[in-house]
Structures are given as structure tokens and as C-alpha cells.
mmCIF file of C-alpha atoms in Angstrom:
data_model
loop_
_atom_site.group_PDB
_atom_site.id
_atom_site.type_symbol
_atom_site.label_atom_id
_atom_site.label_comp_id
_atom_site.label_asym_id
_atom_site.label_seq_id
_atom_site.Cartn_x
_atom_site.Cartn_y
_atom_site.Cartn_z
ATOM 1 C CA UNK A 1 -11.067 10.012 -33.986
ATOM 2 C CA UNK A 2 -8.853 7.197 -34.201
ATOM 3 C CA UNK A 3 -5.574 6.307 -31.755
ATOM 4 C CA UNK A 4 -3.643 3.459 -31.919
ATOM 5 C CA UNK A 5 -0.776 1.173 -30.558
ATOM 6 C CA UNK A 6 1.271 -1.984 -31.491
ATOM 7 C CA UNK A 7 -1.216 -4.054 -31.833
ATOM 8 C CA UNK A 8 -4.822 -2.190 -31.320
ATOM 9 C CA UNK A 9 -6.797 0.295 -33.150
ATOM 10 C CA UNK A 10 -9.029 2.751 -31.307
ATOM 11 C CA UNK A 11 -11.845 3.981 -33.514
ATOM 12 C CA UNK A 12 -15.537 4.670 -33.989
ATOM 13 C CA UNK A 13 -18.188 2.139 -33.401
ATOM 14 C CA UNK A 14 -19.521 1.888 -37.268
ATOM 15 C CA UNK A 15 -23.411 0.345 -37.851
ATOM 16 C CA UNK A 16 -20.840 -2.893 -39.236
ATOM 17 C CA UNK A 17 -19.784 -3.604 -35.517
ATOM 18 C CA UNK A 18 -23.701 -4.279 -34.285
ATOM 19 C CA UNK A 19 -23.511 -7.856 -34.459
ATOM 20 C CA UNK A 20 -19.909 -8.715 -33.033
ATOM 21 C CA UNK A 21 -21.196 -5.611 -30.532
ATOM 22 C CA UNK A 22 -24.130 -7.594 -29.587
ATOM 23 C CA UNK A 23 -22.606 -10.817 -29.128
ATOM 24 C CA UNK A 24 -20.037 -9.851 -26.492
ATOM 25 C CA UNK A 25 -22.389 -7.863 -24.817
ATOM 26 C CA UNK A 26 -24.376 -10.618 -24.641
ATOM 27 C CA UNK A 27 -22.334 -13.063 -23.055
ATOM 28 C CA UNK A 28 -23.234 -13.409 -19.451
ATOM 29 C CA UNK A 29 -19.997 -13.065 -17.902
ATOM 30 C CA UNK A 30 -19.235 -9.866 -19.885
ATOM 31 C CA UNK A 31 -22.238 -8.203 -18.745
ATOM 32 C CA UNK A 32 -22.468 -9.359 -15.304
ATOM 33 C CA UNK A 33 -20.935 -6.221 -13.262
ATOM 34 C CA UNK A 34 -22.300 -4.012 -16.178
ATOM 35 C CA UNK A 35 -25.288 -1.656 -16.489
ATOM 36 C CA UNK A 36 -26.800 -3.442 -19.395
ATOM 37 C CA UNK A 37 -28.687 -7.125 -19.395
ATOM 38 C CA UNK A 38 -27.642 -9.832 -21.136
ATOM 39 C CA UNK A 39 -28.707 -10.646 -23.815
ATOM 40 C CA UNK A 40 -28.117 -7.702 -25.542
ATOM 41 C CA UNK A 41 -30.067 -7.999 -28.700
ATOM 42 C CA UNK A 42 -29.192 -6.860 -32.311
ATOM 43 C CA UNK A 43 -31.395 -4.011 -32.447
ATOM 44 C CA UNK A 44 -29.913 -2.177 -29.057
ATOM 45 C CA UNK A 45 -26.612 -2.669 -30.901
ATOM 46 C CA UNK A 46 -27.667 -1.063 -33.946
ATOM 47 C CA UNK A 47 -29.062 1.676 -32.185
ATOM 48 C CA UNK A 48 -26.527 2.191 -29.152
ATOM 49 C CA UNK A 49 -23.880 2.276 -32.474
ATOM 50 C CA UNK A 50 -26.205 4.431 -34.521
ATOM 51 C CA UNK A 51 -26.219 6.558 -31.300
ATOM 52 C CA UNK A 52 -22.677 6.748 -30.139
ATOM 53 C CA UNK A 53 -21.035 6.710 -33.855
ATOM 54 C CA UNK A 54 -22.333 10.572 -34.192
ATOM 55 C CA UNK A 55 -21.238 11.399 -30.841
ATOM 56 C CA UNK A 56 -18.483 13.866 -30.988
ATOM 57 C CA UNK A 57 -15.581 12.477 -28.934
ATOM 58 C CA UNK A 58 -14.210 16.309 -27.685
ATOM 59 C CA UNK A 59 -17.790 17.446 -26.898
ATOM 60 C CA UNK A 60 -18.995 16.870 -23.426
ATOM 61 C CA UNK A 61 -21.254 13.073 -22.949
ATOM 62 C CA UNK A 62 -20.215 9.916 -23.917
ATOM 63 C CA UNK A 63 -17.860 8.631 -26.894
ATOM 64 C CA UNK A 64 -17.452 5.034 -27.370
ATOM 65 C CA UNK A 65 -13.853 3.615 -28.719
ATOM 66 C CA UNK A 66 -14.530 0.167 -30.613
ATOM 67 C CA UNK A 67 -11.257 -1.707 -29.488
ATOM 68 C CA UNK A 68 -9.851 -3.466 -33.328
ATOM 69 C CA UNK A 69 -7.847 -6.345 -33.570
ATOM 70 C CA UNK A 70 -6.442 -7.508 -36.566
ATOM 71 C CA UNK A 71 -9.847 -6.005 -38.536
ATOM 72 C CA UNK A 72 -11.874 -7.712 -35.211
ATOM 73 C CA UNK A 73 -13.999 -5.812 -32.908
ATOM 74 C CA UNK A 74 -12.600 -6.916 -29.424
ATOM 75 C CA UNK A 75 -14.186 -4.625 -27.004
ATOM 76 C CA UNK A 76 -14.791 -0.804 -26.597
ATOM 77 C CA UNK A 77 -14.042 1.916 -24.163
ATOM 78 C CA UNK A 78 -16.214 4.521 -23.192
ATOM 79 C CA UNK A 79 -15.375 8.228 -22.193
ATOM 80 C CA UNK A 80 -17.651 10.035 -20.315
ATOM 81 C CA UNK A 81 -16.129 13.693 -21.180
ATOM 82 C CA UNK A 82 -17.907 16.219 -17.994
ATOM 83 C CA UNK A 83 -19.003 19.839 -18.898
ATOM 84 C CA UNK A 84 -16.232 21.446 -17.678
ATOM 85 C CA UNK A 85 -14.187 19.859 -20.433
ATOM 86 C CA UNK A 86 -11.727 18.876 -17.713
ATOM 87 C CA UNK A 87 -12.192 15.446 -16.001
ATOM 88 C CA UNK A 88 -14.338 12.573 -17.530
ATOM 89 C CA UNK A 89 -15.023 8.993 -16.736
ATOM 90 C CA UNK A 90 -13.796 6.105 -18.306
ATOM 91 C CA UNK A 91 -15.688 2.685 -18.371
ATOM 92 C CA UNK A 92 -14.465 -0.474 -20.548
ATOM 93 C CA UNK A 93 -15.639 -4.039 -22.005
ATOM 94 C CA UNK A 94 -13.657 -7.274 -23.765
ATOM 95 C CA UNK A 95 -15.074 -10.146 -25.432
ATOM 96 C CA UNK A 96 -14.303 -12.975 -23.494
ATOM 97 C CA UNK A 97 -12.690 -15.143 -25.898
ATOM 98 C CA UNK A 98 -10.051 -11.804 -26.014
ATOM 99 C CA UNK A 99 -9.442 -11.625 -22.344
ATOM 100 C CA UNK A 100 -6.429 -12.245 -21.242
ATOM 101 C CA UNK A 101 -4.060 -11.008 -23.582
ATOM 102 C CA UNK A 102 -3.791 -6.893 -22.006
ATOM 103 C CA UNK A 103 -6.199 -5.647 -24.715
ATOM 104 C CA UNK A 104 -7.836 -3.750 -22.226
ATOM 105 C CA UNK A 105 -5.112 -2.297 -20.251
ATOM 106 C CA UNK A 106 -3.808 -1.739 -23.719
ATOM 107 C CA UNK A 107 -6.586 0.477 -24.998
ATOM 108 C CA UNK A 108 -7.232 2.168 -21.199
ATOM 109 C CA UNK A 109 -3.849 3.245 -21.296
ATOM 110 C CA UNK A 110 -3.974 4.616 -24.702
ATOM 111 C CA UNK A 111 -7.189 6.316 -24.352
ATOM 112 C CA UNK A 112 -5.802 7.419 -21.071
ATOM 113 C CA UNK A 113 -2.967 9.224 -22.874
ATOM 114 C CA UNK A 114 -4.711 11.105 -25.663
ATOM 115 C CA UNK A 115 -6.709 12.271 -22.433
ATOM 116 C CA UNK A 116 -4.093 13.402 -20.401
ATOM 117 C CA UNK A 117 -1.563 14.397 -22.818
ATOM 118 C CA UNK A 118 -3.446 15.692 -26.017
ATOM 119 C CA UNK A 119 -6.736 17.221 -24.249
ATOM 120 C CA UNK A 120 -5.076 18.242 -21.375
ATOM 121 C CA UNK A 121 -7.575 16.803 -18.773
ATOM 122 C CA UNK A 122 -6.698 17.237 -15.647
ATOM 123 C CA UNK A 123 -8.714 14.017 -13.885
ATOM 124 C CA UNK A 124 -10.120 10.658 -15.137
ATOM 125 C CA UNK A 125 -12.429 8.655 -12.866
ATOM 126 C CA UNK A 126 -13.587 4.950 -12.955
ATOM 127 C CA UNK A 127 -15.962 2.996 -10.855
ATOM 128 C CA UNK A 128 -16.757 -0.769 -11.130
ATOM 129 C CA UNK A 129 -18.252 -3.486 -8.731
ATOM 130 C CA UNK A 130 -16.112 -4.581 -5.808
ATOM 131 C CA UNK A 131 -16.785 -7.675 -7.211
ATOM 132 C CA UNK A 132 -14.757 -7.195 -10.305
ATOM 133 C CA UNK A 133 -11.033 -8.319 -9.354
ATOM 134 C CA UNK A 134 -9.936 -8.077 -13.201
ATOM 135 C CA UNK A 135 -11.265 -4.610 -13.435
ATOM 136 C CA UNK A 136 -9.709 -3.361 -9.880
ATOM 137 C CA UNK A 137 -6.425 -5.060 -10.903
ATOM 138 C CA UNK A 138 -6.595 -3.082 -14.796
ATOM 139 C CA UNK A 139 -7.319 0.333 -12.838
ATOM 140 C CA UNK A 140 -4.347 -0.214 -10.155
ATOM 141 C CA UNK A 141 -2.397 -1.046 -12.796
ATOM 142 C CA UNK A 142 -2.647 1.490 -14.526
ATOM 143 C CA UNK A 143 -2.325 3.873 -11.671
ATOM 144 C CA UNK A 144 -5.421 4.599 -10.430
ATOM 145 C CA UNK A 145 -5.745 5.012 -6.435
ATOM 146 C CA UNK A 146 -9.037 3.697 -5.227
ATOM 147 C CA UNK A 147 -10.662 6.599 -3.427
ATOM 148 C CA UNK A 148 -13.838 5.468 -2.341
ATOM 149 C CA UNK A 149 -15.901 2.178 -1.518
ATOM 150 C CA UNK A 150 -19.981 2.746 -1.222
ATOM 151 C CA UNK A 151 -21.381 -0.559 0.588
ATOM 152 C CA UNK A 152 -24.613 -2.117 -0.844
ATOM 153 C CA UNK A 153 -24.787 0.971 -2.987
ATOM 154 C CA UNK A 154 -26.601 -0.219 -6.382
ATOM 155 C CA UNK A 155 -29.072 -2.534 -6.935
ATOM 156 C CA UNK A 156 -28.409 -3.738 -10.038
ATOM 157 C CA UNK A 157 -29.935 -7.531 -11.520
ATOM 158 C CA UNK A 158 -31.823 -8.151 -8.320
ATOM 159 C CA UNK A 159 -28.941 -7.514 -5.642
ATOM 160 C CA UNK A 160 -27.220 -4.639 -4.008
ATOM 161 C CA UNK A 161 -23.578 -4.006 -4.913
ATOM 162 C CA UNK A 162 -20.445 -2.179 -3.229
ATOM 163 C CA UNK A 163 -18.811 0.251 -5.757
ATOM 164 C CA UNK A 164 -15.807 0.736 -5.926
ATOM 165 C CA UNK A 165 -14.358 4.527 -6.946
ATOM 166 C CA UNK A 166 -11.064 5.372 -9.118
ATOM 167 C CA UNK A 167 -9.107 8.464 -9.797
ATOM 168 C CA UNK A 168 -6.134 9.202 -11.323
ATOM 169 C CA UNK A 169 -4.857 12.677 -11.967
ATOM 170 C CA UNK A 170 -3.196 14.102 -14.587
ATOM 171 C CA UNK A 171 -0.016 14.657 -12.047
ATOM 172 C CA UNK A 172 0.248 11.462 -11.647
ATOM 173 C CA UNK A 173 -0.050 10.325 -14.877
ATOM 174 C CA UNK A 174 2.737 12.071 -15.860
ATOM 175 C CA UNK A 175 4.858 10.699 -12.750
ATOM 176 C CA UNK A 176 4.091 7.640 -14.281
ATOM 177 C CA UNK A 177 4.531 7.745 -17.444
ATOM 178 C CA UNK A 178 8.411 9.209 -17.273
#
């Protein structure tokens, strides 16, 4: 599975991405409204790759995207494709030192597309910390209408968190995208 745009190639974490994997998922600020703790050593990167690299990206679970740059590793998006084959989830991470320059909206909105327009799905859901700002800006931006905030609902690195819930049909996508 690979998609790309202008400037970004979306395509399967390979065992070669570990360490540049490992690194930005590492960095404290990357991880800290994530699931995973920071650091993020070598070894969970070589198996989280090992892992996700034979994951089949139209079979129900998760698929990781490894976001390129010019031959870099940038980021990834995830796509948590449900059972039904019909909705999934859709979760996403940038190096820091490649913030800032719409990589992520970029690859959400591409990933989005093959989603909508190629599988046919009819709904894509995100949640993230209230906390995030970036990541509730990327989501609205993209067209996603917040649907749901659940106070002090995860504990998660020794506090509780609000979550904040996302949806965006395929309806509107389209609406959108015209």
C-alpha cells in the first residue's frame, strides 16, 4: 500500500524505519498526549514495525502509514479499520523538528481520501486529549465536527484527561472536497 501527494509518501513502516521511529517517539513532547511512554526504546520500534509492517492495511485492526519526506521518515498515521469494514479510526504522530510545515494535515487528508473515496467507508473517527490544540485544530480542519467531550476520562502518565471525540462522515467529506 502506498499513496502519495506533492510532497509526501504514504507507505509501510519497513524494519529500516526503527531507529528514526524510535527517536520521535521518544521525544517527550511527541509522546506526551499519546498512549505510549517516552522513551520509546529501539527494540519496541523494531518490534511495533516488525508487527505493523505485516499488517494488511484492507483487513480489519490497525495499519500504520510511515509519513516519507524526501527519503525521511517524518511521522506515521495509523488506521484503525473496524469489523464491519465500514468506519475506522484514525490516530497520527510528527517528529518535532517536522512540525509545522502541514505534513500532518497533509498525510490525514490523504489517508482520509483513499478511505472515503477508494474503500468506500462510510465514517472515520478520531479522539485526542483536550489538551492537544494542534491536534483539535488538524481534525477541524480537516472537517471533523467534535461530537463528544468525556471529562477526567483517562488516566494516562499519572493524571486524568478529558477526551476529546471526532467524526467525520463520508457525506461530508464529499461536501468538502467539491
Amino acid at each position: 500500500m502506498r499513496l502519495t501527494t506533492e510532497r509526501l509518501v504514504l507507505r509501510p513502516l519497513t524494519a529500516a524505519d526503527a531507529p528514526a521511529f524510535a527517536a520521535y517517539r521518544s521525544d517527550p513532547e511527541v509522546a506526551r498526549y499519546q498512549g505510549w511512554e517516552a522513551p520509546f526504546s529501539l527494540a519496541q520500534a523494531e518490534e511495533f514495525v516488525r508487527d505493523v509492517g505485516a499488517a494488511d492495511p484492507t483487513a480489519p485492526g490497525w495499519y500504520q502509514f510511515a509519513i516519507e519526506v524526501g527519503g525521511v521518515l517524518v511521522g506515521d498515521v495509523g488506521v484503525g479499520l473496524h469489523e464491519n469494514g465500514m468506519q475506522a479510526d484514525i490516530g497520527y504522530t510528527v517528529a518535532t523538528a517536522h512540525q509545522g510545515h502541514g505534513y500532518a494535515t497533509e498525510a490525514v487528508r490523504r489517508v482520509l481520501a483513499y478511505l472515503f473515496e477508494v474503500r468506500g467507508l462510510h465514517r472515520v473517527s478520531a479522539e485526542c486529549d483536550a489538551r492537544n490544540v494542534r491536534s483539535v485544530r488538524l481534525l477541524t480542519r480537516l472537517g471533523f465536527r467534535q461530537e463528544g467531550h468525556r471529562v477526567q476520562h483517562t488516566w494516562i502518565k499519572g493524571e486524568w484527561t478529558d477526551d476529546l471525540l471526532f467524526g467525520l462522515l463520508a457525506a461530508q467529506w464529499r461536501a468538502t472536497a467539491d
